[in-house]
Amino acid sequence: MSLPQHVAIIMDGNGRWAKQRFLPRIAGHRAGVESARQVVKNCAKQNIKVLSLFAFSSENWRRPVQEVSYLMELFLTGLEREVSMLHDNNIQLRFIGDRSRFSEKLSKKIAEVENLTNANTGMVLIIAVDYSGKWDIWQAVRKLACEVSQGTLQGSDITPEMINNKLSFADLPDPDLFIRTSGELRISNFMLWQLAYSELYFTDTLWPDFDASELEKALAHYAGRERRFGYSSEQLSELICSNNG
Ligand code: IPE
Ligand code: IPE
Ligand code: MG
């Protein structure tokens, strides 16, 4: 079965999961952390090279203050609790997003865990917090604009590769498989540039219910897709034949 190298997930539906159980939204977020923990373990077991989890978008700051602070607290306690499991599983953890609005305590913890797991050679786990695809492209463009204003780069020489190299995931392959839970059929400002050719998988399952068998279903869906990247199906068959021959 062909496996994606990079799986990117919008972990959505925590609030609705809680509502169905007459629980506060934060109970859904707590259950969501447990679901993330299992998915991380299962992806590592399946030899997925990169797993990206969208945990908090740039727009999620619009949520009620109590919910936002609970989520920030959850990131901190989740990190504290899971760091040894991640490290023991040889997982390299990276955070992407605009870190300027985090508390000092959270920023410190993130830096500490990133340093600790930096040399790990297993799965790369990316947690996107205060991240959005537009933010990512914006910060890349600003870096290039700086080079232009310093005279080290000509605006007319800018290539798509140069933009790509300034994005948060520059050294990693683009997502092969994108998963969104909870039945919403949108990208909600996740990796806009990098999702250009990802296979998209949407499921009605709410994030806290997304277990090992749900992951299997998504991986099986991926294995059944023909990725053409603009080529025709016939061209691809010829390419495969000539590579095998
Ligand atoms: C996803 O679940 C988690 C975050 C956005 C932080 P939601 O909180 O969006 O859950 P729903 O969409 O309200 O059910
Ligand atoms: C997207 O979910 C962000 C995360 C899961 C972290 P949202 O629940 O915020 O997305 P919208 O607002 O429904 O599009
Ligand atoms: Mg949501």
PDB file of C-alpha atoms and ligand atoms in Angstrom:
ATOM      1  CA  MET A   1       0.000   0.000   0.000  1.00  0.00           C
ATOM      2  CA  SER A   2       1.427   3.381  -0.925  1.00  0.00           C
ATOM      3  CA  LEU A   3       1.952   5.478   2.196  1.00  0.00           C
ATOM      4  CA  PRO A   4       1.965   9.254   2.363  1.00  0.00           C
ATOM      5  CA  GLN A   5       5.270  10.737   3.506  1.00  0.00           C
ATOM      6  CA  HIS A   6       3.604  13.782   4.999  1.00  0.00           C
ATOM      7  CA  VAL A   7       0.126  13.786   6.572  1.00  0.00           C
ATOM      8  CA  ALA A   8      -1.427  17.131   7.535  1.00  0.00           C
ATOM      9  CA  ILE A   9      -4.525  17.226   9.739  1.00  0.00           C
ATOM     10  CA  ILE A  10      -7.052  19.885  10.701  1.00  0.00           C
ATOM     11  CA  MET A  11      -8.186  18.506  14.034  1.00  0.00           C
ATOM     12  CA  ASP A  12     -11.715  19.894  14.077  1.00  0.00           C
ATOM     13  CA  GLY A  13     -14.906  19.149  15.992  1.00  0.00           C
ATOM     14  CA  ASN A  14     -13.858  19.245  19.655  1.00  0.00           C
ATOM     15  CA  GLY A  15     -16.593  21.742  20.528  1.00  0.00           C
ATOM     16  CA  ARG A  16     -19.356  19.745  18.856  1.00  0.00           C
ATOM     17  CA  TRP A  17     -18.111  16.520  20.464  1.00  0.00           C
ATOM     18  CA  ALA A  18     -18.473  18.181  23.880  1.00  0.00           C
ATOM     19  CA  LYS A  19     -21.856  19.690  23.023  1.00  0.00           C
ATOM     20  CA  GLN A  20     -23.238  16.281  22.059  1.00  0.00           C
ATOM     21  CA  ARG A  21     -22.354  15.147  25.590  1.00  0.00           C
ATOM     22  CA  PHE A  22     -23.687  18.283  27.316  1.00  0.00           C
ATOM     23  CA  LEU A  23     -20.118  19.100  28.370  1.00  0.00           C
ATOM     24  CA  PRO A  24     -18.261  22.434  28.181  1.00  0.00           C
ATOM     25  CA  ARG A  25     -16.184  23.020  25.032  1.00  0.00           C
ATOM     26  CA  ILE A  26     -12.990  22.643  27.020  1.00  0.00           C
ATOM     27  CA  ALA A  27     -13.863  18.999  27.728  1.00  0.00           C
ATOM     28  CA  GLY A  28     -13.823  18.514  23.968  1.00  0.00           C
ATOM     29  CA  HIS A  29     -10.375  20.074  23.722  1.00  0.00           C
ATOM     30  CA  ARG A  30      -9.124  17.802  26.485  1.00  0.00           C
ATOM     31  CA  ALA A  31     -10.470  14.755  24.619  1.00  0.00           C
ATOM     32  CA  GLY A  32      -8.878  16.176  21.458  1.00  0.00           C
ATOM     33  CA  VAL A  33      -5.432  16.105  23.053  1.00  0.00           C
ATOM     34  CA  GLU A  34      -5.815  12.401  23.797  1.00  0.00           C
ATOM     35  CA  SER A  35      -6.863  11.802  20.192  1.00  0.00           C
ATOM     36  CA  ALA A  36      -3.788  13.718  18.962  1.00  0.00           C
ATOM     37  CA  ARG A  37      -1.584  11.622  21.229  1.00  0.00           C
ATOM     38  CA  GLN A  38      -2.922   8.381  19.711  1.00  0.00           C
ATOM     39  CA  VAL A  39      -2.629   9.663  16.134  1.00  0.00           C
ATOM     40  CA  VAL A  40       0.991  10.693  16.755  1.00  0.00           C
ATOM     41  CA  LYS A  41       1.804   7.220  18.068  1.00  0.00           C
ATOM     42  CA  ASN A  42      -0.017   5.475  15.226  1.00  0.00           C
ATOM     43  CA  CYS A  43       1.568   7.597  12.504  1.00  0.00           C
ATOM     44  CA  ALA A  44       5.026   6.987  13.966  1.00  0.00           C
ATOM     45  CA  LYS A  45       4.271   3.260  14.060  1.00  0.00           C
ATOM     46  CA  GLN A  46       3.176   3.374  10.398  1.00  0.00           C
ATOM     47  CA  ASN A  47       6.475   5.033   9.445  1.00  0.00           C
ATOM     48  CA  ILE A  48       4.912   8.308   8.330  1.00  0.00           C
ATOM     49  CA  LYS A  49       7.846  10.729   7.935  1.00  0.00           C
ATOM     50  CA  VAL A  50       6.064  13.991   8.750  1.00  0.00           C
ATOM     51  CA  LEU A  51       2.833  14.651  10.643  1.00  0.00           C
ATOM     52  CA  SER A  52       1.455  18.197  10.811  1.00  0.00           C
ATOM     53  CA  LEU A  53      -1.334  18.992  13.248  1.00  0.00           C
ATOM     54  CA  PHE A  54      -3.273  22.247  13.065  1.00  0.00           C
ATOM     55  CA  ALA A  55      -3.932  23.043  16.713  1.00  0.00           C
ATOM     56  CA  PHE A  56      -4.748  26.763  16.734  1.00  0.00           C
ATOM     57  CA  SER A  57      -5.208  29.123  13.794  1.00  0.00           C
ATOM     58  CA  SER A  58      -4.367  32.837  13.616  1.00  0.00           C
ATOM     59  CA  GLU A  59      -8.138  33.370  13.565  1.00  0.00           C
ATOM     60  CA  ASN A  60      -8.755  31.280  16.703  1.00  0.00           C
ATOM     61  CA  TRP A  61      -7.708  34.275  18.836  1.00  0.00           C
ATOM     62  CA  ARG A  62     -11.263  35.462  18.102  1.00  0.00           C
ATOM     63  CA  ARG A  63     -12.627  32.764  20.428  1.00  0.00           C
ATOM     64  CA  PRO A  64     -13.802  33.697  23.941  1.00  0.00           C
ATOM     65  CA  VAL A  65     -10.885  34.697  26.196  1.00  0.00           C
ATOM     66  CA  GLN A  66     -11.487  31.773  28.575  1.00  0.00           C
ATOM     67  CA  GLU A  67     -11.384  29.240  25.747  1.00  0.00           C
ATOM     68  CA  VAL A  68      -8.168  30.719  24.336  1.00  0.00           C
ATOM     69  CA  SER A  69      -6.441  30.707  27.704  1.00  0.00           C
ATOM     70  CA  TYR A  70      -7.579  27.149  28.351  1.00  0.00           C
ATOM     71  CA  LEU A  71      -6.156  26.077  25.002  1.00  0.00           C
ATOM     72  CA  MET A  72      -2.820  27.806  25.751  1.00  0.00           C
ATOM     73  CA  GLU A  73      -2.731  26.059  29.124  1.00  0.00           C
ATOM     74  CA  LEU A  74      -3.490  22.763  27.409  1.00  0.00           C
ATOM     75  CA  PHE A  75      -0.561  23.216  24.990  1.00  0.00           C
ATOM     76  CA  LEU A  76       1.734  23.829  27.942  1.00  0.00           C
ATOM     77  CA  THR A  77       0.553  20.923  30.093  1.00  0.00           C
ATOM     78  CA  GLY A  78       0.321  18.654  27.030  1.00  0.00           C
ATOM     79  CA  LEU A  79       3.944  19.434  26.194  1.00  0.00           C
ATOM     80  CA  GLU A  80       5.083  18.856  29.741  1.00  0.00           C
ATOM     81  CA  ARG A  81       3.288  15.532  29.879  1.00  0.00           C
ATOM     82  CA  GLU A  82       4.162  14.203  26.425  1.00  0.00           C
ATOM     83  CA  VAL A  83       7.740  15.317  25.975  1.00  0.00           C
ATOM     84  CA  SER A  84       9.250  12.073  27.232  1.00  0.00           C
ATOM     85  CA  MET A  85       6.901   9.933  25.106  1.00  0.00           C
ATOM     86  CA  LEU A  86       7.911  11.971  22.028  1.00  0.00           C
ATOM     87  CA  HIS A  87      11.593  11.802  22.825  1.00  0.00           C
ATOM     88  CA  ASP A  88      11.478   8.059  23.619  1.00  0.00           C
ATOM     89  CA  ASN A  89       9.833   7.474  20.238  1.00  0.00           C
ATOM     90  CA  ASN A  90      12.661   9.374  18.485  1.00  0.00           C
ATOM     91  CA  ILE A  91      10.152  12.040  17.313  1.00  0.00           C
ATOM     92  CA  GLN A  92      11.391  15.495  16.350  1.00  0.00           C
ATOM     93  CA  LEU A  93       8.949  18.168  17.454  1.00  0.00           C
ATOM     94  CA  ARG A  94       8.633  21.530  15.749  1.00  0.00           C
ATOM     95  CA  PHE A  95       6.181  24.360  16.267  1.00  0.00           C
ATOM     96  CA  ILE A  96       5.210  26.608  13.389  1.00  0.00           C
ATOM     97  CA  GLY A  97       3.362  29.881  13.504  1.00  0.00           C
ATOM     98  CA  ASP A  98       3.744  33.377  14.864  1.00  0.00           C
ATOM     99  CA  ARG A  99       5.145  32.892  18.347  1.00  0.00           C
ATOM    100  CA  SER A 100       5.015  36.522  19.399  1.00  0.00           C
ATOM    101  CA  ARG A 101       1.693  36.242  21.250  1.00  0.00           C
ATOM    102  CA  PHE A 102       2.564  33.228  23.423  1.00  0.00           C
ATOM    103  CA  SER A 103       3.229  33.622  27.138  1.00  0.00           C
ATOM    104  CA  GLU A 104       6.867  33.553  28.173  1.00  0.00           C
ATOM    105  CA  LYS A 105       6.315  30.231  29.913  1.00  0.00           C
ATOM    106  CA  LEU A 106       4.878  28.580  26.797  1.00  0.00           C
ATOM    107  CA  SER A 107       7.583  30.049  24.527  1.00  0.00           C
ATOM    108  CA  LYS A 108      10.260  28.746  26.863  1.00  0.00           C
ATOM    109  CA  LYS A 109       8.728  25.276  27.008  1.00  0.00           C
ATOM    110  CA  ILE A 110       8.418  25.126  23.216  1.00  0.00           C
ATOM    111  CA  ALA A 111      12.085  26.103  22.780  1.00  0.00           C
ATOM    112  CA  GLU A 112      13.114  23.536  25.391  1.00  0.00           C
ATOM    113  CA  VAL A 113      11.224  20.660  23.744  1.00  0.00           C
ATOM    114  CA  GLU A 114      12.394  21.643  20.267  1.00  0.00           C
ATOM    115  CA  ASN A 115      16.005  21.656  21.466  1.00  0.00           C
ATOM    116  CA  LEU A 116      15.645  18.360  23.256  1.00  0.00           C
ATOM    117  CA  THR A 117      14.178  16.550  20.238  1.00  0.00           C
ATOM    118  CA  ASN A 118      16.155  18.411  17.583  1.00  0.00           C
ATOM    119  CA  ALA A 119      18.549  15.568  16.780  1.00  0.00           C
ATOM    120  CA  ASN A 120      15.860  12.860  16.750  1.00  0.00           C
ATOM    121  CA  THR A 121      15.755  10.973  13.476  1.00  0.00           C
ATOM    122  CA  GLY A 122      12.237   9.489  13.566  1.00  0.00           C
ATOM    123  CA  MET A 123       8.983  11.157  12.564  1.00  0.00           C
ATOM    124  CA  VAL A 124       8.892  14.950  12.384  1.00  0.00           C
ATOM    125  CA  LEU A 125       5.857  16.232  14.290  1.00  0.00           C
ATOM    126  CA  ILE A 126       4.773  19.738  13.392  1.00  0.00           C
ATOM    127  CA  ILE A 127       2.316  21.517  15.640  1.00  0.00           C
ATOM    128  CA  ALA A 128       0.817  24.578  13.988  1.00  0.00           C
ATOM    129  CA  VAL A 129      -0.178  27.122  16.627  1.00  0.00           C
ATOM    130  CA  ASP A 130      -1.061  30.733  15.809  1.00  0.00           C
ATOM    131  CA  TYR A 131      -0.465  29.613  12.258  1.00  0.00           C
ATOM    132  CA  SER A 132      -2.227  30.428   9.025  1.00  0.00           C
ATOM    133  CA  GLY A 133      -1.309  29.802   5.415  1.00  0.00           C
ATOM    134  CA  LYS A 134      -1.645  33.506   4.590  1.00  0.00           C
ATOM    135  CA  TRP A 135       0.632  34.410   7.518  1.00  0.00           C
ATOM    136  CA  ASP A 136       3.218  31.937   6.217  1.00  0.00           C
ATOM    137  CA  ILE A 137       3.205  33.358   2.679  1.00  0.00           C
ATOM    138  CA  TRP A 138       3.223  36.904   4.083  1.00  0.00           C
ATOM    139  CA  GLN A 139       6.289  36.302   6.259  1.00  0.00           C
ATOM    140  CA  ALA A 140       8.088  34.633   3.320  1.00  0.00           C
ATOM    141  CA  VAL A 141       7.336  37.567   1.026  1.00  0.00           C
ATOM    142  CA  ARG A 142       8.519  40.035   3.671  1.00  0.00           C
ATOM    143  CA  LYS A 143      11.872  38.233   3.948  1.00  0.00           C
ATOM    144  CA  LEU A 144      12.334  38.410   0.184  1.00  0.00           C
ATOM    145  CA  ALA A 145      11.268  42.076   0.122  1.00  0.00           C
ATOM    146  CA  CYS A 146      13.971  42.783   2.729  1.00  0.00           C
ATOM    147  CA  GLU A 147      16.610  41.233   0.493  1.00  0.00           C
ATOM    148  CA  VAL A 148      15.355  43.342  -2.403  1.00  0.00           C
ATOM    149  CA  SER A 149      15.527  46.551  -0.354  1.00  0.00           C
ATOM    150  CA  GLN A 150      19.050  45.657   0.808  1.00  0.00           C
ATOM    151  CA  GLY A 151      20.047  45.241  -2.832  1.00  0.00           C
ATOM    152  CA  THR A 152      21.034  41.560  -2.527  1.00  0.00           C
ATOM    153  CA  LEU A 153      18.137  40.409  -4.715  1.00  0.00           C
ATOM    154  CA  GLN A 154      16.400  41.769  -7.803  1.00  0.00           C
ATOM    155  CA  GLY A 155      12.590  41.671  -7.593  1.00  0.00           C
ATOM    156  CA  SER A 156      12.413  40.347 -11.151  1.00  0.00           C
ATOM    157  CA  ASP A 157      14.678  37.403 -10.176  1.00  0.00           C
ATOM    158  CA  ILE A 158      12.254  36.040  -7.554  1.00  0.00           C
ATOM    159  CA  THR A 159      11.214  32.473  -8.384  1.00  0.00           C
ATOM    160  CA  PRO A 160       8.516  30.209  -6.880  1.00  0.00           C
ATOM    161  CA  GLU A 161      11.360  28.139  -5.344  1.00  0.00           C
ATOM    162  CA  MET A 162      12.644  31.221  -3.502  1.00  0.00           C
ATOM    163  CA  ILE A 163       9.195  31.814  -1.987  1.00  0.00           C
ATOM    164  CA  ASN A 164       9.002  28.117  -1.134  1.00  0.00           C
ATOM    165  CA  ASN A 165      12.363  28.267   0.617  1.00  0.00           C
ATOM    166  CA  LYS A 166      11.192  31.027   2.940  1.00  0.00           C
ATOM    167  CA  LEU A 167       8.060  29.166   4.051  1.00  0.00           C
ATOM    168  CA  SER A 168       7.827  27.364   7.383  1.00  0.00           C
ATOM    169  CA  PHE A 169       8.110  23.859   5.903  1.00  0.00           C
ATOM    170  CA  ALA A 170      10.923  24.605   3.455  1.00  0.00           C
ATOM    171  CA  ASP A 171      13.028  21.564   4.289  1.00  0.00           C
ATOM    172  CA  LEU A 172      10.138  19.090   4.388  1.00  0.00           C
ATOM    173  CA  PRO A 173       8.069  17.482   1.632  1.00  0.00           C
ATOM    174  CA  ASP A 174       4.641  19.031   0.990  1.00  0.00           C
ATOM    175  CA  PRO A 175       1.704  17.141   2.526  1.00  0.00           C
ATOM    176  CA  ASP A 176       0.692  14.138   0.442  1.00  0.00           C
ATOM    177  CA  LEU A 177      -2.477  13.594   2.421  1.00  0.00           C
ATOM    178  CA  PHE A 178      -4.634  16.281   4.023  1.00  0.00           C
ATOM    179  CA  ILE A 179      -7.267  15.192   6.533  1.00  0.00           C
ATOM    180  CA  ARG A 180     -10.031  17.323   8.021  1.00  0.00           C
ATOM    181  CA  THR A 181     -12.395  15.924  10.596  1.00  0.00           C
ATOM    182  CA  SER A 182     -15.882  17.103  11.632  1.00  0.00           C
ATOM    183  CA  GLY A 183     -17.505  17.329   8.206  1.00  0.00           C
ATOM    184  CA  GLU A 184     -16.383  20.858   7.318  1.00  0.00           C
ATOM    185  CA  LEU A 185     -15.304  21.046   3.690  1.00  0.00           C
ATOM    186  CA  ARG A 186     -12.770  23.861   3.877  1.00  0.00           C
ATOM    187  CA  ILE A 187      -9.080  24.535   4.420  1.00  0.00           C
ATOM    188  CA  SER A 188      -9.591  27.349   6.985  1.00  0.00           C
ATOM    189  CA  ASN A 189      -6.290  29.039   6.147  1.00  0.00           C
ATOM    190  CA  PHE A 190      -4.078  25.994   6.785  1.00  0.00           C
ATOM    191  CA  MET A 191      -1.084  25.410   4.490  1.00  0.00           C
ATOM    192  CA  LEU A 192      -2.284  27.255   1.404  1.00  0.00           C
ATOM    193  CA  TRP A 193       0.904  26.989  -0.626  1.00  0.00           C
ATOM    194  CA  GLN A 194       1.939  23.498   0.425  1.00  0.00           C
ATOM    195  CA  LEU A 195      -1.475  21.874  -0.138  1.00  0.00           C
ATOM    196  CA  ALA A 196      -1.399  22.622  -3.884  1.00  0.00           C
ATOM    197  CA  TYR A 197      -1.227  18.919  -4.839  1.00  0.00           C
ATOM    198  CA  SER A 198      -2.222  17.148  -1.640  1.00  0.00           C
ATOM    199  CA  GLU A 199      -4.923  14.517  -1.698  1.00  0.00           C
ATOM    200  CA  LEU A 200      -7.839  15.835   0.342  1.00  0.00           C
ATOM    201  CA  TYR A 201      -9.740  13.592   2.744  1.00  0.00           C
ATOM    202  CA  PHE A 202     -12.772  14.825   4.664  1.00  0.00           C
ATOM    203  CA  THR A 203     -14.587  12.803   7.288  1.00  0.00           C
ATOM    204  CA  ASP A 204     -17.667  13.553   9.407  1.00  0.00           C
ATOM    205  CA  THR A 205     -15.952  11.962  12.422  1.00  0.00           C
ATOM    206  CA  LEU A 206     -15.298  14.529  15.144  1.00  0.00           C
ATOM    207  CA  TRP A 207     -11.654  14.879  16.171  1.00  0.00           C
ATOM    208  CA  PRO A 208     -11.950  13.247  19.627  1.00  0.00           C
ATOM    209  CA  ASP A 209     -13.421  10.156  17.875  1.00  0.00           C
ATOM    210  CA  PHE A 210     -10.668   9.957  15.242  1.00  0.00           C
ATOM    211  CA  ASP A 211      -8.964   6.708  16.292  1.00  0.00           C
ATOM    212  CA  ALA A 212      -6.583   4.172  14.726  1.00  0.00           C
ATOM    213  CA  SER A 213      -9.289   2.704  12.477  1.00  0.00           C
ATOM    214  CA  GLU A 214     -10.229   6.195  11.201  1.00  0.00           C
ATOM    215  CA  LEU A 215      -6.562   6.795  10.373  1.00  0.00           C
ATOM    216  CA  GLU A 216      -6.469   3.463   8.520  1.00  0.00           C
ATOM    217  CA  LYS A 217      -9.485   4.558   6.457  1.00  0.00           C
ATOM    218  CA  ALA A 218      -7.781   7.817   5.496  1.00  0.00           C
ATOM    219  CA  LEU A 219      -4.560   6.003   4.557  1.00  0.00           C
ATOM    220  CA  ALA A 220      -6.503   3.459   2.478  1.00  0.00           C
ATOM    221  CA  HIS A 221      -8.261   6.317   0.673  1.00  0.00           C
ATOM    222  CA  TYR A 222      -4.863   7.838  -0.093  1.00  0.00           C
ATOM    223  CA  ALA A 223      -3.492   4.530  -1.389  1.00  0.00           C
ATOM    224  CA  GLY A 224      -6.356   4.349  -3.882  1.00  0.00           C
ATOM    225  CA  ARG A 225      -5.710   7.779  -5.404  1.00  0.00           C
ATOM    226  CA  GLU A 226      -3.837   8.395  -8.644  1.00  0.00           C
ATOM    227  CA  ARG A 227      -1.634  11.461  -8.232  1.00  0.00           C
ATOM    228  CA  ARG A 228      -1.103  13.022 -11.623  1.00  0.00           C
ATOM    229  CA  PHE A 229       0.532  16.435 -10.991  1.00  0.00           C
ATOM    230  CA  GLY A 230      -0.834  17.687 -14.298  1.00  0.00           C
ATOM    231  CA  TYR A 231       0.239  14.654 -16.376  1.00  0.00           C
ATOM    232  CA  SER A 232      -2.334  12.433 -18.065  1.00  0.00           C
ATOM    233  CA  SER A 233      -3.109   9.013 -16.669  1.00  0.00           C
ATOM    234  CA  GLU A 234      -1.576   7.397 -19.795  1.00  0.00           C
ATOM    235  CA  GLN A 235       1.663   9.327 -19.359  1.00  0.00           C
ATOM    236  CA  LEU A 236       1.886   8.117 -15.780  1.00  0.00           C
ATOM    237  CA  SER A 237       1.446   4.459 -16.836  1.00  0.00           C
ATOM    238  CA  GLU A 238       4.237   4.907 -19.396  1.00  0.00           C
ATOM    239  CA  LEU A 239       6.475   6.506 -16.755  1.00  0.00           C
ATOM    240  CA  ILE A 240       5.879   3.618 -14.362  1.00  0.00           C
ATOM    241  CA  CYS A 241       6.582   1.068 -17.145  1.00  0.00           C
ATOM    242  CA  SER A 242       9.819   2.761 -18.180  1.00  0.00           C
ATOM    243  CA  ASN A 243      10.951   3.053 -14.542  1.00  0.00           C
ATOM    244  CA  ASN A 244      10.286  -0.665 -14.030  1.00  0.00           C
ATOM    245  CA  GLY A 245      11.833  -1.705 -17.313  1.00  0.00           C
TER     246      GLY A 245
HETATM  247  C1  IPE B   1     -10.922  22.303  16.892  1.00  0.00           C
HETATM  248  O1  IPE B   1     -12.178  22.107  17.441  1.00  0.00           O
HETATM  249  C2  IPE B   1      -9.932  22.855  17.881  1.00  0.00           C
HETATM  250  C3  IPE B   1      -9.590  24.271  17.679  1.00  0.00           C
HETATM  251  C4  IPE B   1      -9.980  25.036  16.716  1.00  0.00           C
HETATM  252  C5  IPE B   1      -8.719  24.854  18.653  1.00  0.00           C
HETATM  253  P1  IPE B   1     -13.265  23.281  17.513  1.00  0.00           P
HETATM  254  O2  IPE B   1     -13.096  23.981  18.811  1.00  0.00           O
HETATM  255  O3  IPE B   1     -13.177  24.140  16.315  1.00  0.00           O
HETATM  256  O4  IPE B   1     -14.594  22.432  17.509  1.00  0.00           O
HETATM  257  P2  IPE B   1     -15.960  22.827  16.789  1.00  0.00           P
HETATM  258  O5  IPE B   1     -15.649  23.103  15.356  1.00  0.00           O
HETATM  259  O6  IPE B   1     -16.503  24.015  17.500  1.00  0.00           O
HETATM  260  O7  IPE B   1     -16.818  21.613  16.960  1.00  0.00           O
HETATM  261  C1  IPE B   2      -9.488  25.266  12.040  1.00  0.00           C
HETATM  262  O1  IPE B   2     -10.662  24.973  12.732  1.00  0.00           O
HETATM  263  C2  IPE B   2      -8.346  25.420  12.960  1.00  0.00           C
HETATM  264  C3  IPE B   2      -8.011  24.271  13.792  1.00  0.00           C
HETATM  265  C4  IPE B   2      -8.541  23.087  13.824  1.00  0.00           C
HETATM  266  C5  IPE B   2      -6.938  24.521  14.692  1.00  0.00           C
HETATM  267  P1  IPE B   2     -11.785  26.088  13.029  1.00  0.00           P
HETATM  268  O2  IPE B   2     -12.860  25.385  13.747  1.00  0.00           O
HETATM  269  O3  IPE B   2     -11.188  27.265  13.668  1.00  0.00           O
HETATM  270  O4  IPE B   2     -12.223  26.471  11.547  1.00  0.00           O
HETATM  271  P2  IPE B   2     -13.515  27.239  11.023  1.00  0.00           P
HETATM  272  O5  IPE B   2     -13.580  28.546  11.758  1.00  0.00           O
HETATM  273  O6  IPE B   2     -14.695  26.391  11.319  1.00  0.00           O
HETATM  274  O7  IPE B   2     -13.309  27.391   9.552  1.00  0.00           O
HETATM  275 MG    MG B   3     -14.073  24.083  14.506  1.00  0.00          MG
END
